[in-house]
Amino acid sequence: MVKRTSLARAECPIARALDVIGDWWSLLIIRDALLGRRRFGEFQKSLGLAKNILTTRLRTLVDRGILQMAPASDGSAYQEYVPTPKGRGIFPILVALRQWSEEFDEHPQEITTLLVDRDSRRPVRKLELHASDGRMLGGFGDTTLMARPAAKRRRRVSN
Amino acid sequence: MVKRTSLARAECPIARALDVIGDWWSLLIIRDALLGRRRFGEFQKSLGLAKNILTTRLRTLVDRGILQMAPASDGSAYQEYVPTPKGRGIFPILVALRQWSEEFDEHPQEITTLLVDRDSRRPVRKLELHASDGRMLGGFGDTTLMARPAAKRRRRVSN
DNA sequence: GCTCCTGGTTTAATATTGCAACTACAAAAT
DNA sequence: ATTTTGTAGTTGCAATATTAAACCAGGAGC
């Protein structure tokens, strides 16, 4: 099989994340789901993708625990797709993508939406990365990768 | 044409970002580039992807202004791919992906690297989103999307 | 019953991806 | 000077993914 290589078991957490949400439509579906869209038809109209693809994407998102199928809600005996906590956890990724476009896109005037704080209705700040002691970290130069200490195993004296 | 739909001109900045970096390999190449990898062969060995794919990915990353080709560096008359500022701006996206995996992955023990502050060598905090007045915002429920105010046009009295 | 709407599945054409083999050329070894 | 190795690709073909469009089933409306 020439199958697309799976990154599910990669050591790099970024690769692992991409294995799950690293495709166009999936992330856009999640974006829509976080905006409150719930129904097959809503996603399809909003995204304009082929229905069979929407079908498969919804299925894998459910399989991966990002969306959940809920039996109904507005009466009709259809079902809805609602984000799980794991799905809601994708929010920062979407914010990071958004802010990157806002900062670097060639045609920022074409961007028509703005992420605002619900209370003040004013734009949010850029995502911030802090060290454990609270110092704010700038770009990637302020960080390094380290080997993760092996997980503790119970009931073993040494290892 | 059944061509893959382009999101380059989408109104949503997330879609626009995905149009550029919304594929597996591109993001992994950028990750490697930010880790200091520079050469075709380094990327290929590290990622294990087919060379023709690496070729096309590198080309589009250069076209899109994320990587830059630099003439040499270590003597040899070959060239290198180095991240531009726009490329370095992708760092927060990678951090967000990483943290999402760390928090929600089913097998977190398989993740072997840890992002640490360069000075203290201690793990970084989670990315934080703040309102313009500094209040920390939690999940997606604390924010809304608004229409972006139209860009100012010079020399027009009203609009 | 007949028809429309929702939420899909199936099909066939087209596009993209992946692998392997091949090329071109510079560097290093003999 | 000639062979060998390493780098950075290209080419061809098979496998897979995406798309649009046609089809289908169940429920609601008439």
mmCIF file of N, CA and C in Angstrom, chain A residues 73-117:
data_model
loop_
_atom_site.group_PDB
_atom_site.id
_atom_site.type_symbol
_atom_site.label_atom_id
_atom_site.label_comp_id
_atom_site.label_asym_id
_atom_site.label_seq_id
_atom_site.Cartn_x
_atom_site.Cartn_y
_atom_site.Cartn_z
ATOM 1 N N SER A 73 -32.091 17.965 19.685
ATOM 2 C CA SER A 73 -31.931 19.274 20.321
ATOM 3 C C SER A 73 -33.058 20.216 19.919
ATOM 4 N N ASP A 74 -33.309 20.367 18.638
ATOM 5 C CA ASP A 74 -34.353 21.311 18.214
ATOM 6 C C ASP A 74 -35.623 20.591 17.794
ATOM 7 N N GLY A 75 -35.867 19.427 18.373
ATOM 8 C CA GLY A 75 -37.078 18.727 18.015
ATOM 9 C C GLY A 75 -36.851 17.634 17.007
ATOM 10 N N SER A 76 -36.492 18.001 15.812
ATOM 11 C CA SER A 76 -36.317 17.041 14.721
ATOM 12 C C SER A 76 -35.522 15.803 15.138
ATOM 13 N N ALA A 77 -35.933 14.694 14.627
ATOM 14 C CA ALA A 77 -35.313 13.424 15.006
ATOM 15 C C ALA A 77 -33.986 13.216 14.299
ATOM 16 N N TYR A 78 -33.286 14.272 13.989
ATOM 17 C CA TYR A 78 -31.954 14.107 13.416
ATOM 18 C C TYR A 78 -30.943 14.215 14.536
ATOM 19 N N GLN A 79 -29.681 14.125 14.162
ATOM 20 C CA GLN A 79 -28.678 14.249 15.206
ATOM 21 C C GLN A 79 -27.751 15.397 14.902
ATOM 22 N N GLU A 80 -27.012 15.754 15.927
ATOM 23 C CA GLU A 80 -26.123 16.891 15.805
ATOM 24 C C GLU A 80 -24.706 16.486 16.168
ATOM 25 N N TYR A 81 -23.773 17.283 15.735
ATOM 26 C CA TYR A 81 -22.377 17.060 16.069
ATOM 27 C C TYR A 81 -21.942 18.186 16.995
ATOM 28 N N VAL A 82 -21.575 17.852 18.207
ATOM 29 C CA VAL A 82 -21.150 18.905 19.128
ATOM 30 C C VAL A 82 -19.727 18.623 19.612
ATOM 31 N N PRO A 83 -18.961 19.666 19.791
ATOM 32 C CA PRO A 83 -17.567 19.484 20.210
ATOM 33 C C PRO A 83 -17.472 18.913 21.621
ATOM 34 N N THR A 84 -16.548 18.006 21.792
ATOM 35 C CA THR A 84 -16.219 17.485 23.122
ATOM 36 C C THR A 84 -15.212 18.448 23.767
ATOM 37 N N PRO A 85 -14.841 18.187 25.013
ATOM 38 C CA PRO A 85 -13.774 19.007 25.612
ATOM 39 C C PRO A 85 -12.503 18.974 24.773
ATOM 40 N N LYS A 86 -12.157 17.811 24.276
ATOM 41 C CA LYS A 86 -10.987 17.719 23.408
ATOM 42 C C LYS A 86 -11.147 18.605 22.173
ATOM 43 N N GLY A 87 -12.351 18.664 21.670
ATOM 44 C CA GLY A 87 -12.614 19.537 20.528
ATOM 45 C C GLY A 87 -12.516 21.001 20.910
ATOM 46 N N ARG A 88 -13.040 21.333 22.059
ATOM 47 C CA ARG A 88 -12.957 22.731 22.493
ATOM 48 C C ARG A 88 -11.511 23.127 22.762
ATOM 49 N N GLY A 89 -10.705 22.130 23.106
ATOM 50 C CA GLY A 89 -9.293 22.403 23.338
ATOM 51 C C GLY A 89 -8.540 22.846 22.099
ATOM 52 N N ILE A 90 -9.173 22.730 20.961
ATOM 53 C CA ILE A 90 -8.517 23.133 19.718
ATOM 54 C C ILE A 90 -8.571 24.644 19.541
ATOM 55 N N PHE A 91 -9.394 25.282 20.331
ATOM 56 C CA PHE A 91 -9.548 26.733 20.198
ATOM 57 C C PHE A 91 -8.230 27.499 20.096
ATOM 58 N N PRO A 92 -7.275 27.268 20.981
ATOM 59 C CA PRO A 92 -6.033 28.039 20.862
ATOM 60 C C PRO A 92 -5.316 27.840 19.528
ATOM 61 N N ILE A 93 -5.445 26.661 18.971
ATOM 62 C CA ILE A 93 -4.808 26.428 17.675
ATOM 63 C C ILE A 93 -5.455 27.330 16.632
ATOM 64 N N LEU A 94 -6.760 27.423 16.697
ATOM 65 C CA LEU A 94 -7.452 28.276 15.738
ATOM 66 C C LEU A 94 -7.080 29.736 15.944
ATOM 67 N N VAL A 95 -6.953 30.125 17.186
ATOM 68 C CA VAL A 95 -6.554 31.501 17.463
ATOM 69 C C VAL A 95 -5.161 31.768 16.908
ATOM 70 N N ALA A 96 -4.272 30.806 17.089
ATOM 71 C CA ALA A 96 -2.909 31.001 16.588
ATOM 72 C C ALA A 96 -2.901 31.119 15.070
ATOM 73 N N LEU A 97 -3.693 30.301 14.419
ATOM 74 C CA LEU A 97 -3.767 30.387 12.961
ATOM 75 C C LEU A 97 -4.307 31.748 12.536
ATOM 76 N N ARG A 98 -5.366 32.157 13.212
ATOM 77 C CA ARG A 98 -5.983 33.441 12.903
ATOM 78 C C ARG A 98 -4.988 34.583 13.073
ATOM 79 N N GLN A 99 -4.297 34.573 14.177
ATOM 80 C CA GLN A 99 -3.388 35.686 14.437
ATOM 81 C C GLN A 99 -2.217 35.692 13.465
ATOM 82 N N TRP A 100 -1.836 34.503 13.058
ATOM 83 C CA TRP A 100 -0.751 34.463 12.070
ATOM 84 C C TRP A 100 -1.194 35.092 10.759
ATOM 85 N N SER A 101 -2.400 34.761 10.339
ATOM 86 C CA SER A 101 -2.910 35.397 9.120
ATOM 87 C C SER A 101 -3.022 36.896 9.289
ATOM 88 N N GLU A 102 -3.545 37.299 10.429
ATOM 89 C CA GLU A 102 -3.726 38.738 10.627
ATOM 90 C C GLU A 102 -2.389 39.460 10.536
ATOM 91 N N GLU A 103 -1.355 38.806 11.030
ATOM 92 C CA GLU A 103 -0.063 39.473 11.044
ATOM 93 C C GLU A 103 0.671 39.395 9.718
ATOM 94 N N PHE A 104 0.555 38.282 9.040
ATOM 95 C CA PHE A 104 1.444 38.080 7.896
ATOM 96 C C PHE A 104 0.755 37.976 6.548
ATOM 97 N N ASP A 105 -0.554 37.925 6.530
ATOM 98 C CA ASP A 105 -1.213 37.757 5.242
ATOM 99 C C ASP A 105 -0.903 38.929 4.319
ATOM 100 N N GLU A 106 -0.805 38.590 3.036
ATOM 101 C CA GLU A 106 -0.476 39.611 2.042
ATOM 102 C C GLU A 106 -1.622 40.598 1.828
ATOM 103 N N HIS A 107 -2.822 40.136 2.034
ATOM 104 C CA HIS A 107 -3.978 40.989 1.775
ATOM 105 C C HIS A 107 -4.873 41.031 3.008
ATOM 106 N N PRO A 108 -4.387 41.602 4.060
ATOM 107 C CA PRO A 108 -5.168 41.541 5.310
ATOM 108 C C PRO A 108 -6.514 42.259 5.206
ATOM 109 N N GLN A 109 -6.637 43.148 4.258
ATOM 110 C CA GLN A 109 -7.951 43.821 4.131
ATOM 111 C C GLN A 109 -9.057 42.842 3.777
ATOM 112 N N GLU A 110 -8.671 41.712 3.215
ATOM 113 C CA GLU A 110 -9.706 40.757 2.806
ATOM 114 C C GLU A 110 -10.240 39.951 3.982
ATOM 115 N N ILE A 111 -9.606 40.096 5.119
ATOM 116 C CA ILE A 111 -10.085 39.394 6.304
ATOM 117 C C ILE A 111 -11.191 40.219 6.923
ATOM 118 N N THR A 112 -12.336 39.612 7.100
ATOM 119 C CA THR A 112 -13.488 40.428 7.478
ATOM 120 C C THR A 112 -13.950 40.185 8.902
ATOM 121 N N THR A 113 -13.334 39.252 9.589
ATOM 122 C CA THR A 113 -13.803 39.016 10.951
ATOM 123 C C THR A 113 -12.679 39.287 11.943
ATOM 124 N N LEU A 114 -13.116 39.537 13.151
ATOM 125 C CA LEU A 114 -12.204 39.959 14.195
ATOM 126 C C LEU A 114 -12.595 39.209 15.454
ATOM 127 N N LEU A 115 -11.615 38.682 16.143
ATOM 128 C CA LEU A 115 -11.904 37.952 17.377
ATOM 129 C C LEU A 115 -11.875 38.935 18.540
ATOM 130 N N VAL A 116 -12.995 39.057 19.214
ATOM 131 C CA VAL A 116 -13.074 40.035 20.296
ATOM 132 C C VAL A 116 -13.440 39.364 21.603
ATOM 133 N N ASP A 117 -13.083 40.027 22.655
ATOM 134 C CA ASP A 117 -13.485 39.621 23.989
ATOM 135 C C ASP A 117 -14.997 39.811 24.105
#
